[in-house]
Amino acid sequence: MIISVRDLVVGFGDKIVMKGLDLDIYRGEILGFVGPSGQGKSVLTRTILGLVPKRSGTIEVFGENVDGLSIAQRRRIEQRWGVLFQQGALFSALTVKQNIQMPMREHLNLSERLLDEFARLKIEMVGLKPDAADKLPSELSGGMIKRAALARSLALDPEVLFLDEPTSGLDPIGAGEFDELVATLKQTLGLTVFMVTHDLDSLYTACDRIAALGDGQIIAQGPIEAMLASDHPWLRSYFHGKRARNIVTDKVGVHA
Amino acid sequence: MRTADAVQERDRAGATLLEGGTVALSGRWTADEAPAVEAAAARITQDARAQPVRIDLSGVMRLDTLGAWVLERTRGEVEAAGGTFVYAGASPEHRILLREARILSPVPVPPARRGRVYSFLEAFGVRVVGGKTDLVTGLAFLGEVVLACLRVASRPSTFRGTALVNQIQQVAFNGVPIIVLISFLVGGIVAQQGIFQLQRFGAQSFVVNLIGLLILRELGVLLTSIMVAGRSGSAFTAEIGSMRMREEVDALRVMGLDPIEILIVPRILALVIGLPILAFLASLAALAGGGLVATLYGGMTIEAFLSRLQAAVSMHHVAVGLIKAPFMALIIGIIATIEGFAVEGSAESLGRHVTASVVKSIFMVIVLDGLFAVFFAAIDF
């Protein structure tokens, strides 16, 4: 188990967003995280990452409770995860290459030559053209920003990758390539992936397990078959709604 | 990580040449071991010069993209030099990783670097042309704002009263405390210096003429303009700039709304209305500060101060100061909005343009003040 969340309560003012949520992420899996908009999928991600304070509950990352960590221990954990933010969160004043090199420069002891080559390798791995390296984020299209941000989140070869809606804003072919890329990386690097997504294709093709958030708790988790079999009203309309039907019959018609 | 040095020593990436050209890799071929990985790879390149090498990966504790890349790079170098380089004992994961760690596309050629003299001349030329362009865009923008004002005047129903009042509150009302405080202090300081110098001639009561004329004609409006440029000009640039970054300005435009009418006209009008009021208040505060120092430090009675002040200044000194205020407001507003519209995507660009906005407005305010001084002197006002 690489991340374990127990009895998590998160709130803003009077509003309680997470009401005693439990969630486990296992080593080497791709966990898809779904839920209605505005239910706090991103909030959960940000709470695990330590960007949003929690009211109570425990979060364990790599087997360590994040509450009791010293600053140095925390930094070490932060080098072992990579995060792809929804809007990319690329540093707007740096080029794509500099963005990718930023964590490497700060945390690793690489020669200038290796820094250059390694950044180019990451750029290539996420399917960007080499001439994107010297562009500023404001000169990139939405899909390119996603890829560049993924390249940056992969810069330190993390063990866990947090992806917040990675395929939103990509065309279907690009999204498919993105899913394949994540699957390949998982296979080669032994990556564990936590993916917040609305993309049914990603859920079917890339994810090993799916957890659904509703009303501040996990309402269901398990492989896609379990999701399809669930009779929770939101899950039914999500996986059996109009948009889902084509994919269900195309891809896992046997299970449906 | 430093505490684990002893463990790391054993894990350090290594390459050992065995009999028959087999190179046994050991340790962690990962990014945090980068110097050791590169050193080991250099050794492999050397070994490969003498004989064909077989790289045995079975002893590798962990391989990541960096390790794989360095191996692949070494393979490329060895093969380019006519050597042989094959893998052995690679697990399926290693093989996938090695396949992924290949840069397929050709290296883009960097543009040729030019000489130092050339780039200096180029930068200088860009500056000169940029100065001219600044002037032209400034004038063009002024024209656009005037046109927008006329459009609004011809259809008074489109006038955004609420926005104007809101901006006046931001620019003038909220700015009163700090501007009044600073003017009060500056008035006091000028009076103190004046008294100190004039004492030597026994003419210290003339300090009232000094501060009266100086403050009403120049200092009040100049101080206020500089502070407004720093306070409100920078805010305008930042607001409009971040709206540009988030495509909000484009959103207005495609809705058939004119960003100049909606964003600029209320702001500039608010400045034009607010700055004279602020300048007037600032002058009063500075006179009060001067009066306080004159009575406490200069030993003058309040009655004497006031009657001298009445004799020294007249309404036209007040007018000289206040006439300048709307022009200062206009130039601050125009520069701030031009810089705001010039912001491009990045946070750095926003910062640069906010700085430029404040620096250019303060410079232009002082230039304008100088021109006014010449003008008023010429017409003997």
XYZ file of C-alpha atoms in Angstrom:
637
model
C 0.000 0.000 0.000
C 1.586 3.233 -1.052
C -0.943 5.761 0.201
C -3.569 5.194 2.798
C -6.166 7.714 3.913
C -8.218 7.010 7.024
C -11.250 8.811 8.375
C -10.362 12.037 6.607
C -12.381 15.155 7.385
C -11.781 18.299 5.354
C -13.865 21.433 5.463
C -13.879 25.054 4.442
C -15.707 27.265 6.923
C -19.087 25.692 7.618
C -18.912 23.397 4.644
C -17.605 19.879 5.249
C -16.246 18.436 2.019
C -14.765 15.121 3.200
C -16.759 13.304 5.840
C -14.633 10.502 7.208
C -13.209 9.292 3.909
C -11.117 6.095 3.643
C -9.023 5.355 0.579
C -6.094 3.086 -0.228
C -3.801 3.295 -3.212
C -1.798 0.149 -3.859
C 1.689 -0.030 -5.299
C 1.797 -0.402 -9.045
C -1.839 0.288 -9.804
C -3.575 2.979 -11.782
C -6.450 4.189 -9.663
C -9.119 6.175 -11.433
C -10.982 8.606 -9.217
C -14.436 9.719 -10.331
C -17.257 11.706 -8.851
C -19.667 14.506 -9.678
C -18.222 17.947 -10.288
C -17.821 20.029 -7.176
C -17.719 17.059 -4.820
C -14.104 17.575 -3.929
C -12.041 15.234 -6.091
C -9.376 17.854 -6.451
C -9.700 18.722 -2.764
C -8.854 15.135 -1.822
C -5.842 15.166 -4.110
C -4.691 18.467 -2.690
C -5.209 17.224 0.858
C -3.039 14.172 0.229
C -0.417 16.450 -1.287
C -0.568 18.666 1.791
C -1.893 21.735 -0.010
C -5.200 21.769 1.861
C -5.241 21.331 5.645
C -7.338 18.525 7.050
C -9.572 18.752 10.104
C -8.929 15.205 11.301
C -7.979 11.748 10.093
C -4.655 10.275 9.046
C -2.839 10.215 5.735
C 0.026 7.796 5.255
C 2.324 8.160 2.275
C 4.957 5.469 1.622
C 3.999 4.032 5.014
C 4.725 7.236 6.924
C 2.133 9.372 8.638
C 2.493 12.792 7.034
C 1.586 14.626 10.257
C 4.676 13.628 12.205
C 7.231 14.373 9.518
C 10.122 16.758 9.852
C 10.653 19.235 7.031
C 13.514 17.142 5.625
C 11.420 13.975 5.638
C 8.611 15.820 3.953
C 10.935 17.124 1.216
C 12.114 13.569 0.609
C 8.545 12.365 0.158
C 7.857 15.258 -2.177
C 10.697 14.091 -4.403
C 9.064 10.713 -4.699
C 5.793 11.934 -6.141
C 4.972 13.813 -9.288
C 1.917 15.978 -9.744
C 0.157 17.054 -12.904
C -2.144 19.942 -12.066
C -5.351 20.486 -13.949
C -4.124 23.634 -15.686
C -0.581 22.346 -15.975
C 0.834 24.910 -13.530
C 3.928 25.345 -15.681
C 6.103 28.229 -14.567
C 5.115 30.872 -17.062
C 8.434 32.677 -17.034
C 10.445 29.548 -17.915
C 10.627 27.609 -21.157
C 9.376 24.038 -21.330
C 12.914 22.744 -21.017
C 13.657 24.929 -18.005
C 10.392 23.835 -16.427
C 11.396 20.194 -16.719
C 14.925 20.867 -15.532
C 13.751 22.825 -12.509
C 13.177 19.840 -10.153
C 16.260 18.074 -11.559
C 18.476 21.065 -10.917
C 17.122 21.475 -7.405
C 17.212 17.870 -6.277
C 19.701 15.969 -8.416
C 23.356 16.331 -9.142
C 23.389 16.196 -12.936
C 25.976 17.486 -15.355
C 24.841 20.262 -17.722
C 25.053 17.849 -20.636
C 22.919 15.276 -18.869
C 20.414 17.938 -17.798
C 19.974 18.932 -21.415
C 19.709 15.430 -22.759
C 17.462 14.242 -19.955
C 15.047 17.128 -20.494
C 14.947 16.305 -24.192
C 14.313 12.667 -23.387
C 11.361 13.573 -21.152
C 10.020 15.880 -23.846
C 10.258 13.065 -26.338
C 8.714 10.550 -23.942
C 5.537 12.589 -23.539
C 5.231 13.017 -27.277
C 6.198 16.657 -27.684
C 8.185 17.860 -30.656
C 11.773 18.837 -29.891
C 11.194 22.435 -30.926
C 8.720 22.764 -28.034
C 11.675 22.702 -25.645
C 12.489 26.375 -26.001
C 8.927 27.648 -26.071
C 7.262 29.474 -23.215
C 4.069 27.989 -21.778
C 2.046 30.886 -23.188
C 3.047 29.787 -26.686
C 1.747 26.226 -26.245
C -1.647 24.780 -27.029
C -3.735 23.165 -24.290
C -2.689 19.641 -25.192
C 0.974 20.610 -25.351
C 0.723 22.231 -21.920
C -0.631 18.950 -20.528
C 2.234 17.035 -22.039
C 4.861 19.498 -20.918
C 3.426 19.435 -17.403
C 3.494 15.635 -17.453
C 7.108 15.739 -18.539
C 7.866 17.988 -15.584
C 5.993 15.756 -13.156
C 8.063 12.827 -14.453
C 11.337 14.712 -14.151
C 12.449 12.951 -10.975
C 11.136 9.509 -11.988
C 8.558 9.565 -9.212
C 7.039 6.492 -7.616
C 3.556 7.968 -7.479
C 2.009 10.194 -10.059
C -1.020 12.346 -9.260
C -2.911 13.342 -12.368
C -5.747 15.846 -12.095
C -7.922 15.440 -15.170
C -4.988 14.646 -17.440
C -6.984 14.075 -20.605
C -9.443 16.957 -20.339
C -8.881 19.326 -23.205
C -7.089 16.732 -25.325
C -8.516 15.418 -28.562
C -9.595 11.751 -28.375
C -6.476 10.517 -30.174
C -4.219 12.572 -27.944
C -6.126 11.363 -24.900
C -5.723 7.754 -26.032
C -1.980 8.266 -26.504
C -1.810 9.858 -23.081
C -3.479 6.824 -21.493
C -1.088 4.507 -23.301
C 1.836 6.604 -22.183
C 0.732 6.414 -18.555
C 0.290 2.642 -18.873
C 3.764 2.265 -20.402
C 5.333 4.378 -17.699
C 3.575 2.347 -15.056
C 4.968 -0.813 -16.606
C 8.525 0.405 -17.036
C 9.023 2.525 -13.970
C 6.762 0.627 -11.619
C 4.743 3.803 -11.321
C 1.645 4.072 -9.174
C -0.885 6.462 -10.635
C -3.735 8.311 -8.966
C -5.844 9.799 -11.693
C -8.783 12.144 -11.194
C -10.695 11.897 -14.419
C -14.013 12.249 -16.156
C -12.815 10.461 -19.231
C -14.690 7.159 -19.526
C -12.184 5.934 -22.094
C -9.350 6.381 -19.619
C -11.332 4.535 -16.988
C -11.889 1.604 -19.295
C -8.487 1.361 -20.900
C -5.971 2.677 -18.413
C -7.279 2.178 -14.891
C -6.830 -0.992 -12.881
C -9.231 0.132 -10.200
C -11.771 2.878 -9.818
C -12.941 4.719 -6.729
C -16.016 6.905 -6.782
C -16.509 9.901 -4.528
C -19.943 10.988 -3.415
C -21.104 13.068 -0.479
C -17.671 13.244 1.101
C -17.055 9.506 1.119
C -16.006 6.732 -1.198
C -19.284 5.297 -2.423
C -17.777 2.442 -4.387
C -14.398 1.112 -5.398
C -13.171 -1.775 -7.442
C -12.476 -2.738 -11.033
C -14.608 -1.371 -13.841
C -16.879 -4.424 -13.740
C -17.809 -3.662 -10.135
C -18.588 -0.068 -11.101
C -20.829 -1.208 -13.923
C -22.617 -3.616 -11.616
C -23.140 -1.039 -8.855
C -26.696 0.185 -8.402
C -25.753 3.503 -6.811
C -27.857 6.048 -8.753
C -24.970 8.358 -9.638
C -22.754 5.504 -10.788
C -25.604 4.053 -12.823
C -26.197 7.291 -14.636
C -22.449 7.876 -15.012
C -21.535 4.498 -16.455
C -24.835 3.744 -18.185
C -25.773 7.245 -19.338
C -26.031 8.309 -22.944
C -22.373 9.219 -23.306
C -21.244 6.002 -21.683
C -23.370 3.606 -23.683
C -21.266 3.554 -26.842
C -18.090 2.852 -24.962
C -19.659 0.148 -22.839
C -20.974 -1.772 -25.824
C -17.788 -1.219 -27.806
C -15.255 -2.155 -25.256
C -16.558 -4.326 -22.490
C -19.894 -5.328 -23.884
C -19.406 -8.717 -22.304
C -19.404 -7.262 -18.834
C -22.278 -4.864 -19.249
C 19.592 11.139 2.298
C 22.933 12.209 3.760
C 22.498 9.860 6.730
C 22.195 6.944 4.355
C 25.633 7.499 2.830
C 26.963 4.164 4.051
C 24.150 2.297 2.393
C 24.519 4.373 -0.727
C 28.177 3.482 -1.055
C 27.174 -0.124 -1.658
C 24.350 0.878 -4.001
C 26.516 3.150 -6.126
C 26.207 2.526 -9.825
C 29.201 0.631 -11.150
C 30.459 -1.181 -14.220
C 33.090 -3.925 -13.894
C 34.837 -5.407 -16.896
C 34.979 -9.210 -16.621
C 36.732 -11.807 -18.789
C 35.603 -12.039 -22.391
C 34.264 -8.516 -22.759
C 31.324 -8.840 -20.380
C 30.654 -5.716 -18.361
C 28.722 -6.450 -15.182
C 26.610 -3.511 -14.044
C 25.849 -3.127 -10.368
C 24.131 -0.758 -7.974
C 21.409 1.740 -8.649
C 21.410 3.186 -12.146
C 19.106 6.000 -11.135
C 18.919 9.769 -11.313
C 20.067 10.346 -7.728
C 23.258 8.430 -8.610
C 23.828 10.496 -11.748
C 27.555 11.270 -11.291
C 28.357 7.596 -10.611
C 26.208 6.526 -13.551
C 28.019 8.873 -15.898
C 31.404 7.771 -14.592
C 30.504 4.100 -15.054
C 29.248 4.814 -18.555
C 32.505 6.566 -19.429
C 34.364 3.455 -18.294
C 32.199 1.307 -20.564
C 33.027 3.559 -23.519
C 36.717 3.087 -22.797
C 36.395 -0.671 -22.441
C 34.458 -0.856 -25.674
C 37.331 0.752 -27.543
C 39.450 -2.345 -26.937
C 36.892 -5.082 -27.550
C 33.210 -5.772 -28.226
C 31.266 -5.474 -24.965
C 28.295 -7.346 -23.558
C 26.471 -5.316 -20.955
C 25.113 -7.562 -18.222
C 22.187 -5.891 -16.519
C 21.310 -8.741 -14.166
C 23.143 -7.134 -11.254
C 21.394 -3.765 -11.515
C 19.393 -2.979 -8.392
C 17.225 -0.356 -9.988
C 17.132 1.242 -13.397
C 15.230 4.406 -14.170
C 14.912 6.586 -17.236
C 18.161 8.386 -16.514
C 20.125 5.145 -16.186
C 18.505 3.795 -19.317
C 19.228 6.992 -21.195
C 22.893 6.997 -20.239
C 23.222 3.349 -21.316
C 21.529 4.059 -24.624
C 23.671 7.131 -25.148
C 26.778 5.066 -24.494
C 25.583 2.435 -26.928
C 25.093 5.109 -29.570
C 28.601 6.465 -28.990
C 30.203 3.023 -29.068
C 28.403 2.033 -32.231
C 29.227 5.319 -33.901
C 32.908 4.621 -33.165
C 32.595 1.217 -34.829
C 32.409 -0.865 -31.650
C 29.918 -3.487 -30.601
C 27.595 -3.085 -27.644
C 24.924 -5.634 -26.753
C 22.715 -6.123 -23.713
C 22.451 -9.310 -21.719
C 20.462 -10.321 -18.693
C 17.969 -7.509 -19.162
C 14.606 -8.120 -17.556
C 11.475 -7.338 -19.595
C 11.061 -4.063 -17.655
C 14.618 -3.100 -18.449
C 14.038 -3.791 -22.093
C 10.910 -1.646 -22.256
C 12.707 1.130 -20.426
C 15.701 0.961 -22.739
C 13.387 1.135 -25.719
C 11.600 4.167 -24.251
C 14.844 5.947 -23.461
C 15.730 6.741 -27.014
C 15.691 10.171 -28.544
C 14.542 9.589 -32.079
C 14.169 13.064 -33.438
C 17.218 14.935 -34.683
C 18.772 17.604 -32.514
C 17.445 21.038 -33.509
C 20.273 23.268 -34.677
C 20.619 26.326 -32.428
C 20.645 29.622 -34.340
C 24.136 30.915 -35.018
C 25.436 33.309 -32.359
C 26.282 36.781 -33.512
C 29.163 38.973 -32.493
C 29.024 41.234 -29.457
C 29.125 44.482 -31.431
C 26.346 43.240 -33.642
C 24.072 42.331 -30.735
C 24.805 45.629 -28.971
C 23.879 47.590 -32.078
C 20.827 45.418 -32.558
C 19.627 45.988 -28.973
C 20.260 49.731 -29.323
C 18.297 49.865 -32.578
C 15.420 47.928 -31.044
C 15.348 50.447 -28.181
C 15.286 53.452 -30.501
C 12.537 52.019 -32.669
C 10.708 50.940 -29.484
C 10.746 54.521 -28.177
C 9.166 55.773 -31.370
C 6.582 52.999 -31.317
C 5.766 53.847 -27.680
C 5.048 57.426 -28.642
C 2.876 56.441 -31.592
C 0.898 53.819 -29.648
C 0.488 56.313 -26.810
C -0.996 58.909 -29.127
C -3.140 56.337 -30.919
C -4.419 55.067 -27.612
C -5.180 58.566 -26.407
C -7.217 59.018 -29.580
C -9.067 55.774 -28.963
C -9.891 56.785 -25.411
C -11.135 60.187 -26.545
C -13.263 58.524 -29.219
C -14.646 56.068 -26.672
C -15.468 58.968 -24.361
C -17.268 60.733 -27.187
C -19.173 57.541 -28.013
C -20.219 57.231 -24.407
C -21.167 60.929 -24.319
C -23.338 60.529 -27.393
C -25.192 57.627 -25.745
C -25.294 58.574 -22.061
C -27.274 55.427 -21.237
C -24.146 53.329 -21.895
C -22.166 55.295 -19.349
C -21.059 53.045 -16.497
C -21.792 55.166 -13.463
C -21.344 52.363 -10.950
C -17.940 51.441 -12.314
C -16.896 55.092 -12.220
C -17.998 55.536 -8.607
C -16.275 52.294 -7.656
C -13.061 53.427 -9.318
C -13.238 56.852 -7.666
C -13.528 55.078 -4.343
C -10.471 52.941 -5.118
C -8.377 55.749 -6.563
C -9.364 58.781 -4.537
C -11.247 57.866 -1.394
C -9.123 54.905 -0.298
C -5.973 56.821 -1.179
C -6.736 59.816 1.020
C -5.158 58.639 4.302
C -1.734 57.726 2.927
C -1.512 60.683 0.557
C -2.582 63.148 3.242
C -0.146 61.642 5.732
C 2.831 61.764 3.373
C 2.028 65.317 2.244
C 1.665 66.424 5.851
C 5.107 65.046 6.656
C 6.742 66.495 3.548
C 5.184 69.898 4.316
C 6.641 69.738 7.800
C 10.079 68.722 6.547
C 10.225 71.502 3.946
C 9.157 74.054 6.556
C 11.785 72.831 9.002
C 14.549 73.094 6.389
C 13.275 76.506 5.323
C 13.270 77.852 8.866
C 16.728 76.452 9.518
C 18.228 78.146 6.455
C 16.300 81.434 6.683
C 17.136 81.856 10.392
C 20.652 82.820 9.377
C 19.316 85.926 7.637
C 16.758 86.552 10.344
C 14.129 86.034 7.711
C 12.508 82.952 9.127
C 8.996 84.319 8.801
C 9.455 84.133 5.012
C 9.205 80.379 5.371
C 5.462 80.886 5.020
C 5.922 82.327 1.515
C 8.299 79.496 0.712
C 6.022 76.646 1.678
C 2.873 78.402 0.513
C 4.109 78.856 -3.057
C 6.118 75.665 -3.264
C 3.325 73.441 -2.012
C 0.449 75.008 -3.886
C 2.251 75.405 -7.200
C 4.406 72.285 -7.325
C 4.735 69.929 -4.415
C 1.105 69.131 -3.715
C 0.243 68.033 -7.219
C 3.610 66.421 -7.921
C 3.648 64.320 -4.770
C 0.066 63.269 -5.337
C 0.709 62.329 -8.958
C 3.733 60.259 -8.062
C 1.837 58.467 -5.339
C -1.182 57.886 -7.548
C 1.096 56.501 -10.275
C 2.523 54.065 -7.771
C -0.762 53.227 -6.133
C -3.407 53.284 -8.847
C -1.366 53.174 -12.049
C 0.243 49.915 -10.974
C -3.143 48.532 -9.950
C -4.651 49.390 -13.365
C -1.796 47.715 -15.190
C -1.992 44.611 -13.020
C -5.796 44.365 -13.297
C -5.910 44.800 -17.030
C -2.812 42.674 -17.516
C -4.187 39.712 -15.612
C -7.478 40.073 -17.462
C -5.474 39.870 -20.680
C -3.644 36.773 -19.465
C -6.913 35.006 -18.730
C -8.427 36.044 -22.065
C -11.091 38.095 -20.256
C -10.430 41.057 -22.532
C -10.967 38.830 -25.568
C -14.179 37.554 -23.986
C -15.475 41.126 -23.729
C -14.540 41.793 -27.329
C -16.321 38.742 -28.772
C -19.441 39.640 -26.790
C -19.564 42.807 -28.845
C -18.452 44.962 -25.918
C -15.693 47.507 -26.176
C -12.990 46.878 -23.555
C -11.932 50.513 -23.793
C -15.418 51.744 -22.950
C -15.860 49.230 -20.149
C -12.408 49.011 -18.594
C -10.540 52.146 -19.553
C -13.002 55.015 -19.664
C -14.196 54.594 -16.042
C -10.644 54.241 -14.791
C -9.261 57.248 -16.601
C -12.280 59.379 -15.716
C -11.916 58.323 -12.090
C -8.290 59.455 -12.193
C -9.152 62.736 -13.870
C -11.799 63.453 -11.233
C -9.936 61.979 -8.280
C -6.453 63.365 -8.759
C -7.360 67.082 -8.462
C -9.320 66.332 -5.298
C -6.403 64.393 -3.884
C -3.964 67.095 -4.926
C -6.088 69.714 -3.169
C -6.281 67.646 0.012
C -2.557 66.916 -0.193
C -1.790 70.651 -0.474
C -3.939 71.419 2.553
C -2.250 68.641 4.521
C 1.209 69.858 3.526
C 0.313 73.431 4.551
C -0.959 72.091 7.858
C 2.293 70.191 8.343
C 4.280 73.303 7.475
C 2.139 75.387 9.835
C 2.645 72.955 12.672
C 6.419 73.049 12.266
C 6.395 76.846 11.889
C 4.546 77.268 15.195
C 6.374 74.560 17.165
C 9.897 74.834 15.715
C 9.879 78.336 14.260
C 8.142 79.932 17.245
C 5.510 81.636 15.095
C 1.973 82.095 16.372
C -0.829 80.501 14.433
C -2.366 83.912 13.751
C 0.903 85.207 12.319
C 1.308 82.095 10.154
C -2.198 82.388 8.757
C -2.034 86.092 8.048
C 1.351 85.767 6.300
C -0.040 82.857 4.307
C -3.022 84.949 3.282
C -0.708 87.715 2.100
C 1.688 85.368 0.317
C -0.601 83.176 -1.728
C -3.567 83.982 -3.869
C -6.152 81.994 -5.693
C -4.087 81.780 -8.852
C -1.341 79.839 -7.071
C -3.960 77.275 -6.145
C -5.136 77.263 -9.743
C -1.617 76.697 -11.103
C -1.386 73.540 -9.056
C -4.839 72.207 -9.744
C -4.857 72.888 -13.492
C -2.000 70.435 -13.847
C -3.739 67.645 -11.953
C -6.140 66.373 -14.669
C -3.295 66.246 -17.205
C -1.189 64.251 -14.795
C -4.163 61.934 -14.280
C -4.606 61.476 -17.992
C -0.985 60.597 -18.603
C -0.891 58.158 -15.674
C -4.087 56.489 -16.842
C -2.996 56.212 -20.480
C 0.403 54.753 -19.638
C -1.064 52.318 -17.098
C -3.653 50.974 -19.516
C -1.273 50.741 -22.467
C 1.113 48.719 -20.339
C -1.783 46.589 -19.102
C -2.843 45.755 -22.646
C 0.739 44.918 -23.561
C 0.947 42.075 -21.019
C 1.478 38.656 -22.553
C 0.962 35.180 -21.133
C 3.552 34.974 -18.393
C 3.716 36.176 -14.807
C 7.116 37.671 -15.595
C 5.622 39.767 -18.363
C 2.989 41.066 -15.943
C 5.670 42.110 -13.478
C 7.720 43.785 -16.185
C 4.798 45.816 -17.463
C 3.666 46.900 -13.987
C 7.194 48.141 -13.336
C 7.306 49.875 -16.716
C 3.930 51.445 -16.029
C 5.038 53.023 -12.754
C 8.466 54.103 -14.007
C 7.136 55.631 -17.223
C 4.252 57.419 -15.490
C 6.466 58.956 -12.829
C 8.956 60.054 -15.478
C 6.247 61.552 -17.669
C 4.608 63.270 -14.691
C 7.861 65.037 -13.899
C 8.486 65.933 -17.546
C 4.973 67.319 -17.795
C 5.441 69.316 -14.612
C 8.567 70.835 -16.085
C 6.738 71.753 -19.290
C 3.985 73.385 -17.241
C 6.539 75.388 -15.249
C 8.018 76.707 -18.498
C 4.556 77.444 -19.842
C 3.355 79.313 -16.744
C 6.576 81.289 -16.600
C 6.152 82.261 -20.249
C 2.608 83.523 -19.759
C 3.565 85.195 -16.466
C 0.877 83.426 -14.500
